[in-house]
Amino acid sequence: MSAAPDEDRPRVGVCVPTYEPDPDHLAALFASIAGQAAVAPVVHLVDDATAGGDGVTLAESLAAAHGVAVRARRQPVRLGAISNWNAAVAGADEPLVMLVSQDDVLGPGMMSAYVDELADDGVVMVSSGELFIDDAGAVLAARGSLAHRHRVF
């Protein structure tokens, strides 16, 4: 586990299920998590049996480089996407959790905005829109698919 979170900031478990993660994409995700200064994020990364366990080693290295707390583990056998998502969330013990994909990037202040919304006792879940970007960060045209997350939930 990397640096301990600051107890004066809201604790947020950032659940990251992975399988054969792209190092550049995962680095961008960790950088965006590190930039969420108003919260104390702890990454719960669960690698879905990537050959060689590279997802865990990569996550621990990136967490150390970005000063982000991480709890990373590798599934002993491949579970598949949905079961691995559930395993990532089940491993979080923070009062608030956020599920992100291994190739996501969080916008500035995103976690703080979520925390503010969840401060209302009537709110139990928060979601946001998404932008598709290329490797350089340029916004692409929106694309939908039959397997999109909104159809899963």
Coordinates of C-alpha atoms in Angstrom, one line a residue:
M1 CA 0.0 0.0 0.0
S2 CA 1.2 3.5 -0.8
A3 CA 0.9 6.7 1.1
A4 CA -1.9 6.8 3.8
P5 CA -4.8 9.1 2.9
D6 CA -5.2 12.4 4.7
E7 CA -7.9 11.9 7.3
D8 CA -9.1 15.6 7.0
R9 CA -10.5 14.9 3.5
P10 CA -13.4 12.7 2.6
R11 CA -12.2 9.1 1.9
V12 CA -13.2 7.7 -1.5
G13 CA -12.5 4.2 -2.6
V14 CA -11.7 4.2 -6.3
C15 CA -12.4 0.7 -7.6
V16 CA -10.4 -0.2 -10.8
P17 CA -11.1 -3.7 -12.3
T18 CA -8.3 -4.5 -14.8
Y19 CA -7.4 -7.0 -17.4
E20 CA -4.3 -6.7 -19.5
P21 CA -4.1 -2.9 -18.7
D22 CA -2.4 -0.6 -21.1
P23 CA 0.5 1.1 -19.1
D24 CA -0.1 4.6 -20.6
H25 CA -3.9 4.5 -19.9
L26 CA -3.4 3.3 -16.4
A27 CA -0.7 6.0 -15.8
A28 CA -3.2 8.6 -17.0
L29 CA -5.9 7.3 -14.7
F30 CA -3.5 7.4 -11.7
A31 CA -2.4 10.9 -12.6
S32 CA -6.0 12.0 -12.7
I33 CA -6.7 10.4 -9.3
A34 CA -3.7 12.1 -7.8
G35 CA -5.1 15.4 -9.0
Q36 CA -8.2 15.1 -6.9
A37 CA -6.9 17.2 -4.0
A38 CA -10.1 17.8 -2.1
V39 CA -10.6 14.1 -1.4
A40 CA -8.4 11.2 0.0
P41 CA -8.6 8.5 -2.7
V42 CA -7.6 4.9 -2.1
V43 CA -7.4 2.8 -5.3
H44 CA -8.7 -0.7 -5.1
L45 CA -7.3 -2.4 -8.2
V46 CA -8.3 -6.0 -8.9
D47 CA -6.5 -7.6 -11.9
D48 CA -8.6 -10.3 -13.5
A49 CA -5.8 -12.9 -13.8
T50 CA -3.7 -11.0 -16.4
A51 CA -0.9 -13.4 -17.4
G52 CA 2.2 -12.7 -15.2
G53 CA 0.3 -10.5 -12.8
D54 CA 1.5 -7.4 -14.6
G55 CA -1.6 -5.4 -13.6
V56 CA -0.7 -5.5 -9.9
T57 CA 3.0 -4.7 -10.4
L58 CA 2.1 -1.9 -12.7
A59 CA -0.5 -0.4 -10.3
E60 CA 1.9 -0.5 -7.4
S61 CA 4.6 1.3 -9.4
L62 CA 2.2 3.9 -10.7
A63 CA 0.7 4.5 -7.3
A64 CA 4.1 5.1 -5.8
A65 CA 5.1 7.4 -8.7
H66 CA 1.9 9.5 -8.2
G67 CA 1.6 9.4 -4.4
V68 CA -1.7 7.5 -4.5
A69 CA -2.7 4.9 -1.9
V70 CA -3.4 1.6 -3.6
R71 CA -4.5 -1.9 -2.6
A72 CA -3.9 -4.1 -5.6
R73 CA -4.5 -7.8 -5.9
R74 CA -4.7 -10.4 -8.7
Q75 CA -7.6 -12.8 -9.1
P76 CA -6.2 -16.4 -9.1
V77 CA -8.5 -17.3 -12.1
R78 CA -10.2 -15.1 -14.6
L79 CA -13.7 -14.1 -13.5
G80 CA -14.8 -11.9 -16.4
A81 CA -15.7 -8.2 -16.4
I82 CA -18.8 -8.0 -14.3
S83 CA -17.6 -10.4 -11.5
N84 CA -14.3 -8.5 -11.4
W85 CA -16.1 -5.2 -11.1
N86 CA -18.0 -6.6 -8.2
A87 CA -14.8 -7.9 -6.6
A88 CA -13.2 -4.5 -6.9
V89 CA -16.1 -2.8 -5.2
A90 CA -16.4 -5.5 -2.5
G91 CA -12.8 -4.8 -1.5
A92 CA -13.4 -1.2 -0.7
D93 CA -14.0 -0.1 2.9
E94 CA -14.2 3.6 2.4
P95 CA -17.5 5.4 3.1
L96 CA -17.8 6.4 -0.6
V97 CA -16.8 4.3 -3.6
M98 CA -16.4 5.1 -7.3
L99 CA -16.1 2.5 -10.0
V100 CA -13.9 3.4 -13.0
S101 CA -12.5 1.6 -15.9
Q102 CA -8.8 1.0 -16.4
D103 CA -8.7 3.4 -19.3
D104 CA -10.7 6.2 -17.7
V105 CA -9.4 9.7 -16.8
L106 CA -11.2 11.7 -14.1
G107 CA -11.8 15.4 -14.8
P108 CA -10.5 18.0 -12.4
G109 CA -12.7 18.2 -9.3
M110 CA -14.8 15.2 -10.3
M111 CA -14.5 13.4 -7.0
S112 CA -15.2 16.5 -5.0
A113 CA -18.3 17.2 -7.0
Y114 CA -19.5 13.6 -6.3
V115 CA -18.8 14.0 -2.6
D116 CA -20.8 17.2 -2.5
E117 CA -23.8 15.6 -4.2
L118 CA -23.6 12.6 -1.8
A119 CA -23.7 14.9 1.2
D120 CA -27.5 15.2 0.6
D121 CA -29.0 12.3 2.7
G122 CA -31.5 11.6 -0.1
V123 CA -28.8 10.9 -2.6
V124 CA -27.4 7.3 -2.7
M125 CA -25.7 7.2 -6.1
V126 CA -24.1 9.7 -8.5
S127 CA -23.2 9.3 -12.1
S128 CA -21.8 11.6 -14.8
G129 CA -21.6 12.0 -18.5
E130 CA -18.6 10.8 -20.4
L131 CA -16.4 12.0 -23.1
F132 CA -14.4 9.8 -25.4
I133 CA -10.9 11.0 -25.9
D134 CA -7.9 9.8 -27.9
D135 CA -4.4 9.1 -26.6
A136 CA -3.5 12.8 -26.9
G137 CA -6.6 13.9 -24.9
A138 CA -8.6 15.3 -27.8
V139 CA -12.3 14.7 -27.6
L140 CA -13.7 12.3 -30.1
A141 CA -17.3 12.1 -31.3
A142 CA -19.6 10.3 -28.9
R143 CA -19.9 6.6 -29.6
G144 CA -22.4 4.2 -28.2
S145 CA -22.4 0.4 -28.2
L146 CA -24.7 -2.5 -27.3
A147 CA -22.4 -3.4 -24.4
H148 CA -22.2 0.2 -23.0
R149 CA -22.3 0.5 -19.2
H150 CA -25.8 2.1 -19.2
R151 CA -27.2 -1.1 -20.7
V152 CA -25.4 -3.3 -18.0
F153 CA -26.8 -1.4 -15.1

